[in-house]
Each structure stands twice: as C-alpha cells, then as structure tokens.
Amino acid sequence: MTLTLGVLISGRGSNLEAVLGAIKSGEVDARVAVVVSNNPAAPGLSIACDYGAEAVGIDPNGYPNRSDYEAAVVERLNAHQVEWIVLAGYMKLVGKTLLHAFPNRMINIHPSLLPAFKGLDAQKQALDAGVKESGCTVHIVTLKMDDGPILGQVSVPVLPGDTVETLSQRILVEEHRLLPRVIQGLNSPPPQLSPSGEIEGPASLPTDRGGRTTR
Ligand code: GRF
C-alpha cells in the first residue's frame, strides 16, 4: 500500500531529496504529498517542487505562539491526508499540537548514534568526545528531543584527522540510505515476537547484534 507522507524541513533538503529519489526509482512505495518548512527560504522547498510535491513555507514568526504555528502546519498536512510525517532536517522542537495530531506516526533522522549526542552539532559533539564510531539514527518522535523508539541506525567510523565536515559527509551518505529504507519498512507490519522474545517472520529492517540496521 502506498504511504502518503508529509515531510518537514528547515534547510538544504538533501534527505528529502534522497526520499523523493528513492520513491521515483521504485525503492520506496510512498508518495510525498506535501513538504512544509518553517523557513520559507529553505532550498529544500525547490527540491520538493522539482519532484512535483506541494511545497509550503510556514513562518512561525507569523503566529502568536508555537501552538498556533503548529496548528497551521497540521492543517496543511491534514489537507493532504498524510499518514506519516518525516522530519528531515526540521530544526524546531516538536510541540504537543503537532505531535498529538500524529501520535507515533512521526519519524526523525538525527546524525548520531542515539542516545549519544542529542541536539545540535551532533557531529562536533562526537568529535569532541573522541569516539571511534558515530552514525545516524531514525526514530519515532516524542516530546523529548531526539528521543523515542529507534527504528534504524547505521554506524560509520570516526577517522584520524576527521573534521566536522568530513565526518558529517560520511554520516550524510548513510542518512540518505537509511531514511528511505526505514520509510519503506513502515509499509510492513511490525515483527511478531515469540514468547521467548525472538522475532518471528519478516522484520521490517535487518539489524546487527547492536540492534542497528545493517548496511
Ligand atoms: C541532517 O544531518 C539530519 O540528520 C539533521 O539535519 C540535517 C539535515 O540535512 N537532522 P538536509 O537538510 O536533509 O540536507
């Protein structure tokens, strides 16, 4: 069944483009009905237009409070009867008005191996911490920032001499693979657990022993 998606962005839109490309190539059975940006000047809005999706900028500064802003976003999303919301570089915290409109139907991509390095500048946080491995995570959105059940993770090495730019680029390559894969997994029924906790039947995503999706 083809999923109807709404995508929220704030800027560049490379993850949005990865999703749109994966849909176009048939890798993902979904349709992006509408792309909403809190930044009306976001380059990602033109990417949405290039692929024929409705692209809307909704500036929070035009609303008296976050709830009214989010109500306007929800109205646009509901106008397209979207089933899942994808946060693809959406740089605003999600509040109750938005989340309660799509409970457990909103996913986010974050450039770290959550729960490590939540929030802004996750790649810099990883470099500063001196970890040997970082990566990206797709998770269900809750009211806690960069929290919620993890749907997929991919790790990348942190190499000697890495800068924020080189590490970010290595992670971004994997983001562009992971996000479409997780979205395609939303089409599958959740795996059934046996009484002993083993997964029976097709799991939506392959995982390695760390519970991360394999590449
Ligand atoms: C990505 O690194 C994503 O993980 C993070 O913000 C960045 C957005 O990049 N949440 P883009 O707009 O998809 O190019």
Short mmCIF file of C-alpha atoms and ligand atoms in Angstrom, two decimals:
data_model
loop_
_atom_site.label_atom_id
_atom_site.label_comp_id
_atom_site.label_asym_id
_atom_site.label_seq_id
_atom_site.Cartn_x
_atom_site.Cartn_y
_atom_site.Cartn_z
CA MET A 1 0.00 0.00 0.00
CA THR A 2 1.45 3.35 -0.99
CA LEU A 3 2.13 5.52 2.05
CA THR A 4 1.19 9.17 1.91
CA LEU A 5 3.90 11.26 3.55
CA GLY A 6 4.28 14.80 4.77
CA VAL A 7 7.89 15.95 5.16
CA LEU A 8 9.02 18.78 7.42
CA ILE A 9 12.30 20.51 6.66
CA SER A 10 14.19 23.66 7.62
CA GLY A 11 17.04 23.96 5.10
CA ARG A 12 19.09 22.16 2.49
CA GLY A 13 16.75 19.21 1.96
CA SER A 14 19.26 16.53 0.96
CA ASN A 15 17.42 13.88 2.98
CA LEU A 16 14.15 14.98 1.41
CA GLU A 17 15.80 14.56 -2.00
CA ALA A 18 17.02 11.09 -1.05
CA VAL A 19 13.46 10.09 -0.14
CA LEU A 20 11.98 11.60 -3.29
CA GLY A 21 14.66 9.88 -5.39
CA ALA A 22 14.01 6.51 -3.74
CA ILE A 23 10.30 6.89 -4.42
CA LYS A 24 10.96 7.80 -8.04
CA SER A 25 13.21 4.78 -8.54
CA GLY A 26 10.60 2.47 -7.01
CA GLU A 27 12.74 1.59 -4.00
CA VAL A 28 10.14 3.09 -1.68
CA ASP A 29 6.39 2.67 -2.10
CA ALA A 30 5.25 6.09 -0.92
CA ARG A 31 4.16 9.49 -2.10
CA VAL A 32 5.32 12.82 -0.66
CA ALA A 33 2.10 14.82 -0.73
CA VAL A 34 3.40 17.97 0.92
CA VAL A 35 6.65 19.45 2.20
CA VAL A 36 6.42 22.11 4.89
CA SER A 37 9.33 24.29 6.01
CA ASN A 38 9.42 26.61 8.98
CA ASN A 39 11.93 28.57 6.90
CA PRO A 40 10.20 29.92 3.78
CA ALA A 41 13.63 30.41 2.14
CA ALA A 42 14.72 26.79 2.62
CA PRO A 43 16.42 25.42 -0.53
CA GLY A 44 14.65 22.11 0.10
CA LEU A 45 11.35 23.68 -0.92
CA SER A 46 12.57 23.97 -4.53
CA ILE A 47 13.63 20.32 -4.43
CA ALA A 48 10.07 19.44 -3.43
CA CYS A 49 8.72 21.47 -6.36
CA ASP A 50 11.15 19.77 -8.77
CA TYR A 51 9.61 16.44 -7.80
CA GLY A 52 6.05 17.73 -8.04
CA ALA A 53 5.28 17.80 -4.31
CA GLU A 54 3.40 20.73 -2.83
CA ALA A 55 5.92 22.94 -1.03
CA VAL A 56 4.85 25.34 1.69
CA GLY A 57 6.80 27.74 3.89
CA ILE A 58 5.08 28.50 7.19
CA ASP A 59 6.99 31.07 9.21
CA PRO A 60 6.49 30.65 12.98
CA ASN A 61 7.07 34.39 13.37
CA GLY A 62 3.68 34.96 11.80
CA TYR A 63 1.92 33.30 14.75
CA PRO A 64 1.48 34.43 18.35
CA ASN A 65 2.70 31.15 19.84
CA ARG A 66 4.06 27.70 18.97
CA SER A 67 0.69 26.03 19.28
CA ASP A 68 -0.92 28.33 16.70
CA TYR A 69 2.04 27.84 14.37
CA GLU A 70 1.83 24.06 14.73
CA ALA A 71 -1.95 24.16 14.19
CA ALA A 72 -1.29 25.84 10.83
CA VAL A 73 1.23 23.12 9.95
CA VAL A 74 -1.22 20.39 10.97
CA GLU A 75 -3.93 21.97 8.83
CA ARG A 76 -1.68 21.78 5.75
CA LEU A 77 -0.67 18.21 6.50
CA ASN A 78 -4.25 17.10 7.12
CA ALA A 79 -5.39 18.72 3.88
CA HIS A 80 -3.33 16.00 2.17
CA GLN A 81 -4.45 13.20 4.49
CA VAL A 82 -0.86 12.26 5.21
CA GLU A 83 -0.31 9.02 7.10
CA TRP A 84 3.26 9.55 8.32
CA ILE A 85 5.30 12.66 8.99
CA VAL A 86 9.03 12.63 8.24
CA LEU A 87 11.24 15.20 9.96
CA ALA A 88 14.15 15.57 7.53
CA GLY A 89 16.33 18.30 8.92
CA TYR A 90 13.45 20.03 10.71
CA MET A 91 15.31 22.21 13.20
CA LYS A 92 12.42 23.08 15.53
CA LEU A 93 11.35 21.24 18.62
CA VAL A 94 8.05 19.45 18.10
CA GLY A 95 5.32 20.55 20.49
CA LYS A 96 2.12 18.91 21.66
CA THR A 97 -0.12 20.35 18.96
CA LEU A 98 1.90 18.78 16.16
CA LEU A 99 2.76 15.57 17.94
CA HIS A 100 -0.76 14.86 19.15
CA ALA A 101 -2.06 15.22 15.61
CA PHE A 102 0.23 12.35 14.50
CA PRO A 103 0.90 10.21 17.58
CA ASN A 104 3.50 7.52 16.83
CA ARG A 105 3.29 8.47 13.17
CA MET A 106 6.20 10.88 13.04
CA ILE A 107 9.85 9.92 12.43
CA ASN A 108 13.06 11.94 12.65
CA ILE A 109 16.57 11.47 11.31
CA HIS A 110 19.47 12.51 13.53
CA PRO A 111 23.21 12.45 12.71
CA SER A 112 24.45 10.42 15.67
CA LEU A 113 24.05 7.01 17.19
CA LEU A 114 21.30 7.93 19.62
CA PRO A 115 21.03 8.06 22.57
CA ALA A 116 24.51 9.60 22.22
CA PHE A 117 24.88 13.22 21.14
CA LYS A 118 21.33 14.56 21.06
CA GLY A 119 20.62 18.09 19.93
CA LEU A 120 22.56 20.48 17.74
CA ASP A 121 26.04 19.86 16.29
CA ALA A 122 25.90 16.12 16.90
CA GLN A 123 28.92 15.51 14.67
CA LYS A 124 31.01 18.07 16.60
CA GLN A 125 29.84 16.51 19.87
CA ALA A 126 31.08 13.12 18.62
CA LEU A 127 34.47 14.54 17.60
CA ASP A 128 34.84 16.41 20.90
CA ALA A 129 34.04 13.22 22.81
CA GLY A 130 36.75 11.34 20.92
CA VAL A 131 34.53 8.41 19.98
CA LYS A 132 35.77 5.95 17.35
CA GLU A 133 32.34 5.43 15.84
CA SER A 134 29.34 7.61 15.10
CA GLY A 135 26.48 7.38 12.65
CA CYS A 136 22.83 8.19 12.15
CA THR A 137 19.52 7.19 13.66
CA VAL A 138 15.90 7.22 12.60
CA HIS A 139 13.45 7.17 15.49
CA ILE A 140 9.83 7.77 16.36
CA VAL A 141 9.31 11.34 17.59
CA THR A 142 8.18 12.01 21.14
CA LEU A 143 8.04 15.26 23.09
CA LYS A 144 11.63 14.67 24.26
CA MET A 145 14.18 15.94 21.75
CA ASP A 146 15.95 13.20 19.73
CA ASP A 147 14.33 10.55 21.89
CA GLY A 148 11.75 7.83 21.21
CA PRO A 149 11.90 4.28 19.88
CA ILE A 150 14.72 3.67 17.41
CA LEU A 151 13.69 2.27 14.01
CA GLY A 152 17.12 2.09 12.41
CA GLN A 153 20.75 3.03 12.92
CA VAL A 154 23.87 2.87 10.80
CA SER A 155 27.36 3.38 12.17
CA VAL A 156 30.37 4.93 10.44
CA PRO A 157 33.96 5.11 11.69
CA VAL A 158 35.41 8.33 13.04
CA LEU A 159 38.81 8.54 11.33
CA PRO A 160 42.02 10.22 12.49
CA GLY A 161 42.09 13.79 11.18
CA ASP A 162 38.31 13.98 10.73
CA THR A 163 36.78 17.44 10.79
CA VAL A 164 33.13 18.24 11.38
CA GLU A 165 32.78 18.49 7.61
CA THR A 166 34.38 15.14 6.73
CA LEU A 167 32.52 13.28 9.47
CA SER A 168 29.22 14.97 8.58
CA GLN A 169 29.64 13.98 4.94
CA ARG A 170 30.39 10.35 5.84
CA ILE A 171 27.31 10.25 8.05
CA LEU A 172 25.15 12.02 5.45
CA VAL A 173 25.84 9.34 2.85
CA GLU A 174 24.39 6.81 5.28
CA GLU A 175 21.46 9.08 6.21
CA HIS A 176 20.45 9.12 2.57
CA ARG A 177 20.36 5.31 2.54
CA LEU A 178 18.82 4.78 5.95
CA LEU A 179 15.87 7.16 5.78
CA PRO A 180 14.31 5.68 2.60
CA ARG A 181 14.88 2.18 3.98
CA VAL A 182 13.10 2.97 7.23
CA ILE A 183 10.22 4.61 5.36
CA GLN A 184 9.84 1.51 3.21
CA GLY A 185 9.81 -0.50 6.44
CA LEU A 186 6.79 1.49 7.65
CA ASN A 187 4.83 -0.39 4.98
CA SER A 188 5.49 -3.71 6.67
CA PRO A 189 3.57 -4.95 9.68
CA PRO A 190 5.68 -4.89 12.86
CA PRO A 191 7.56 -8.12 13.56
CA GLN A 192 5.84 -10.63 15.84
CA LEU A 193 7.67 -11.65 18.98
CA SER A 194 7.61 -15.25 20.14
CA PRO A 195 7.02 -15.90 23.87
CA SER A 196 10.82 -16.07 24.31
CA GLY A 197 11.23 -12.68 22.66
CA GLU A 198 12.63 -13.94 19.36
CA ILE A 199 11.50 -12.15 16.20
CA GLU A 200 9.25 -14.37 14.07
CA GLY A 201 8.54 -13.66 10.44
CA PRO A 202 9.97 -10.80 8.39
CA ALA A 203 11.28 -7.96 10.49
CA SER A 204 10.89 -4.60 8.82
CA LEU A 205 14.61 -3.92 8.99
CA PRO A 206 17.64 -6.18 9.33
CA THR A 207 19.61 -5.47 12.46
CA ASP A 208 23.04 -6.44 13.67
CA ARG A 209 23.68 -7.55 17.23
CA GLY A 210 23.67 -3.99 18.46
CA GLY A 211 20.13 -3.57 17.23
CA ARG A 212 21.33 -1.39 14.37
CA THR A 213 20.29 -1.80 10.80
CA THR A 214 22.95 -3.35 8.67
CA ARG A 215 24.16 -1.55 5.58
C1 GRF B 1 20.82 16.04 8.60
O1 GRF B 1 22.13 15.79 9.02
C2 GRF B 1 19.83 15.47 9.57
O2 GRF B 1 20.25 14.30 10.16
C3 GRF B 1 19.73 16.55 10.60
O3 GRF B 1 19.78 17.76 9.86
C4 GRF B 1 20.49 17.53 8.65
C5 GRF B 1 19.59 17.96 7.55
O4 GRF B 1 20.22 17.90 6.29
N1 GRF B 1 18.55 16.42 11.41
P1 GRF B 1 19.34 18.02 4.98
O5 GRF B 1 18.50 19.29 5.09
O6 GRF B 1 18.49 16.80 4.87
O7 GRF B 1 20.34 18.12 3.86
#
